[in-house]
Amino acid sequence: MGGLSRMSTEQTEQQEAVSIPPTGIRMIAREFKKDKLAMFSLTVLIFILLFAFIGAMILDQDVVTKINILDRFARPGDSSMTGHKYLLGTDEGGRDIFGLLVFGARNSIFIGFSITIITSIIGVFVGLIAGYYGGIIDSIIMRIVDFIMILPIMLIIIVLVTIVPRYNALTLVWIMSAFYWVGKARLFRAKTLSESRRDYISASKTLGSSNFKIIFRELLPNVSSLIITNLTMNFAANIGIETSLTFLGFGLPSKTPSLGTLTAYANNSETLANRPWTWVPAALLILVLMLSINYVGQALRRSSDARQRLG
Amino acid sequence: MKKKIVSGLITVAGFSLILAACSNKIDETQPTEEKKEHKFSPAVKNKGEAITGQTLEIAQVSSNDFTGVFSRTFATNALDSSFFEPADEPLFTYDEDLRVRDGAAAIKFDEKQKQVHLTLRDNLKWNDGEEVTADDIIFTYEIIADKDYNGVRYNNNIRNIVGIEEFHDGKAVTISGIEKINDKEVVITYKEFTPSMLQGGGSVWSSVMPKHVFEDIPVKDMEASDAVRKNPVTFGPYYVSKVIPGESVEFLPNKYYYGEQPKLDKIVMKKVPTASATASIAAKEYDIYVGMQTAEYTSWQNSEGYDILGQQQTSYSYIGFKLGHWDAEASKNKYNPEAKMANKELRQAIGYAIDNETIATQLYNGLQVRANSLIVPAFTSLHDDTFEGFTYNPEKANELLDQAGYKDINDDGIREDPEGNPFKINFAFRDGGDTAQALAEYYIQQWSEVGLDVELTSGRLIEVNSFYEMLENDDPKIDMYQAGWSTGFDPNPTGLYSENGAFNYTRFVSEKNEELLNALSSTEALDPAKAKQLYSDWQAYVFDEAYVIPTTYAYEVVPVSDRVTGYDISRDLDHYVYADLGVTAEKR
């Protein structure tokens, strides 16, 4: 799709593009085929997603989060009184770490994903409007964005999470989305600014296309490569923000397991040293998840940029 | 153990923080059958003869710094008192009910005359060689009652002395209720004579200030003076020889000590940060570790070369119910018979539904035991071991709820209130320690098993300070809460549960309750047998009304090196513990 802009600007490239039509999906597939690490990361990522979402469907959350103080800190492989075997041991409340890991991964991924989608929709929309219209509209929108950007966002989120009564995963998603869209708005505004100065936009304007049509049928496709790469990178970052908030004790309520609550067990020096089974699996999962998302994201970015492409 | 002599009652804010203990299964082959009962001894096993020429090192484990106010008249910080202990012997010792008895001074109570006779030991001397005299005792009271004194000791207990308020207001030059008989004897007359006076931390102040040192210092400058900060003059077995502020204090033996000569050449007391205490034990850095966190008990309980001393603290945890509000204008609690938790059977059912036995042994690793009443076992002759209290009995809980009309009408597993409306209880829980979360969730789970829908107030554990603020202001979001009290040396619970008590967080008031509580403060209760009867009566009433449900009593544990002899953390020793302290080997 990135070919569209080039088509109108450079004659030579236009001819090339006609001879080998570089459609997005095929380009991405080719990029992955060339990059073994990205391929491997993608496989791991898909496996983790399946593990979390299918696992969460099979297991019963009420059973997993039930306190069992007779089985506190059971080691991996220990059996409970009822004969249930704890694959990865239990935590301070006698809850099965494996089950918590499944639900924790699902919740963390879900939250990270939701925030990414919501902030992207808001950010892209606001960025497009500001960049396309420019002038006073741009100024007003960007001053609002600047204002939100200079706020100590982490602190405000912590305060909001503390004062909101009966909060849950969804509340957390909304609170975080309310602040994290500004970065995207700024990014997409910059891209739109340069894009909307191009001839094809001017041509479209001269032909009398409506602004709505120009923005969504012409501008949007041309910034879409940026959207996709930004989405993946942000996905990893947002999972990170959620887990660190929860680790600090300001994220999800304790009844909702997340990768953050699991790693937070390492806050206790005794647990850190002597009961690694409570926090190591979650920490490892975060590490692997982040790395694979990053490699996948890098492959995506390369595929959208002709100069970096491997394939 | 003077730091525990607290007058009145204090809230145990970080209570569960201190007591939070994590369990680690010691024997993996039979993890669940194992009973984690601890039979602690308060005294060291080593009964050997102390050797001479040794230095004993004591670690005060704390995350705070001591401020270095070495005078109990001025100190407000418990850690300061701990750092002063080897020098600062109190005038008295305490018996098994923590009543005052003879020590450095002999004490006699005369309830008819409302008087107390104090007789100092003949050979009681300050560490500079001066005699401790009756004038010193009178001087101490005059400092506390001075208008320039702004410490915490001028309290209701002290104001109970005849003529002390006139002295404080400047209307008299002496305190008329304190009379010097001769150089070693003093008689103090009180306005009222209550059973609480017999207890430690009561109206008889157990500390004395040397008049010859302080008489030339204006009262308002005393707290900052060298006599308090640098070289306090004391009559205990050791005296303060060197102070490094915020870090350590060194003590040398007091050669004028009234008893046998102290057995150590030197005592060094150092602050050890909580975070590095466990590693410090492993490295055998100190002989005694005071103030160890029980949360990490399992990581140091089997330390080689150390013996773990323990005893029950004079504190309890409980679950309370909000049943009214505090009327600030009238300074009274107002009971609300319409309160959500006003149903007695409901409260009893909540008590029967929780398994405190399992919580104590499993969650607290045996460092807590199930509480049967609000009178802690430390008051040996008042505490009733045979009293059943609330035991785990979900059938009975179900039965009581059915009787009271809390029935599950729509078959969703949750009981509705007698009118058939949805019934949800808001449970406030303090944040503190690693076990707090598990404990709160376990309670809620157990209540849901008898069909009660309990939810944490504000959805999470509440930070300690805001928790107590909410409790004091009768926040409507609290129907039920978990908290703790430290009772100090006085078993009398009147301040915590009476109509006039601001600390009566439940706001429960009834005529019968007042009557039973008043009896505890009456002269009738001076008779031990009668006192036990009166306490039992009140206890039975609390159990029946169930406006608070006692949950657990906690242990304090102190690791002590095997080479230490003569150390004992009991509160009821007949001598001062540091006088006997010694070591039997040169190496730890």
CSV table of C-alpha atoms in Angstrom, one decimal, chain B residues 23 26 37 75 174 193 218 245 247 265 295 319 342 414 446 481 516 570 586:
chain,number,residue,atom,x,y,z
B,23,SER,CA,5.3,-20.9,56.2
B,26,ILE,CA,9.9,-28.3,56.4
B,37,GLU,CA,3.1,-26.0,67.3
B,75,ALA,CA,11.0,9.5,75.5
B,174,THR,CA,4.6,21.5,96.0
B,193,PHE,CA,-8.0,3.9,94.0
B,218,PRO,CA,15.2,24.5,83.1
B,245,PRO,CA,23.4,8.8,67.4
B,247,GLU,CA,23.7,3.8,65.3
B,265,ASP,CA,32.6,-6.0,80.9
B,295,ALA,CA,7.4,-12.7,58.5
B,319,ILE,CA,-12.9,-8.8,63.9
B,342,ALA,CA,-27.0,-5.3,64.4
B,414,ILE,CA,-25.9,-16.3,48.6
B,446,GLN,CA,-15.0,-19.0,54.5
B,481,TYR,CA,-13.2,-4.9,60.0
B,516,LEU,CA,-20.0,-5.2,83.6
B,570,SER,CA,9.4,-12.9,80.5
B,586,GLU,CA,34.4,-16.3,74.2
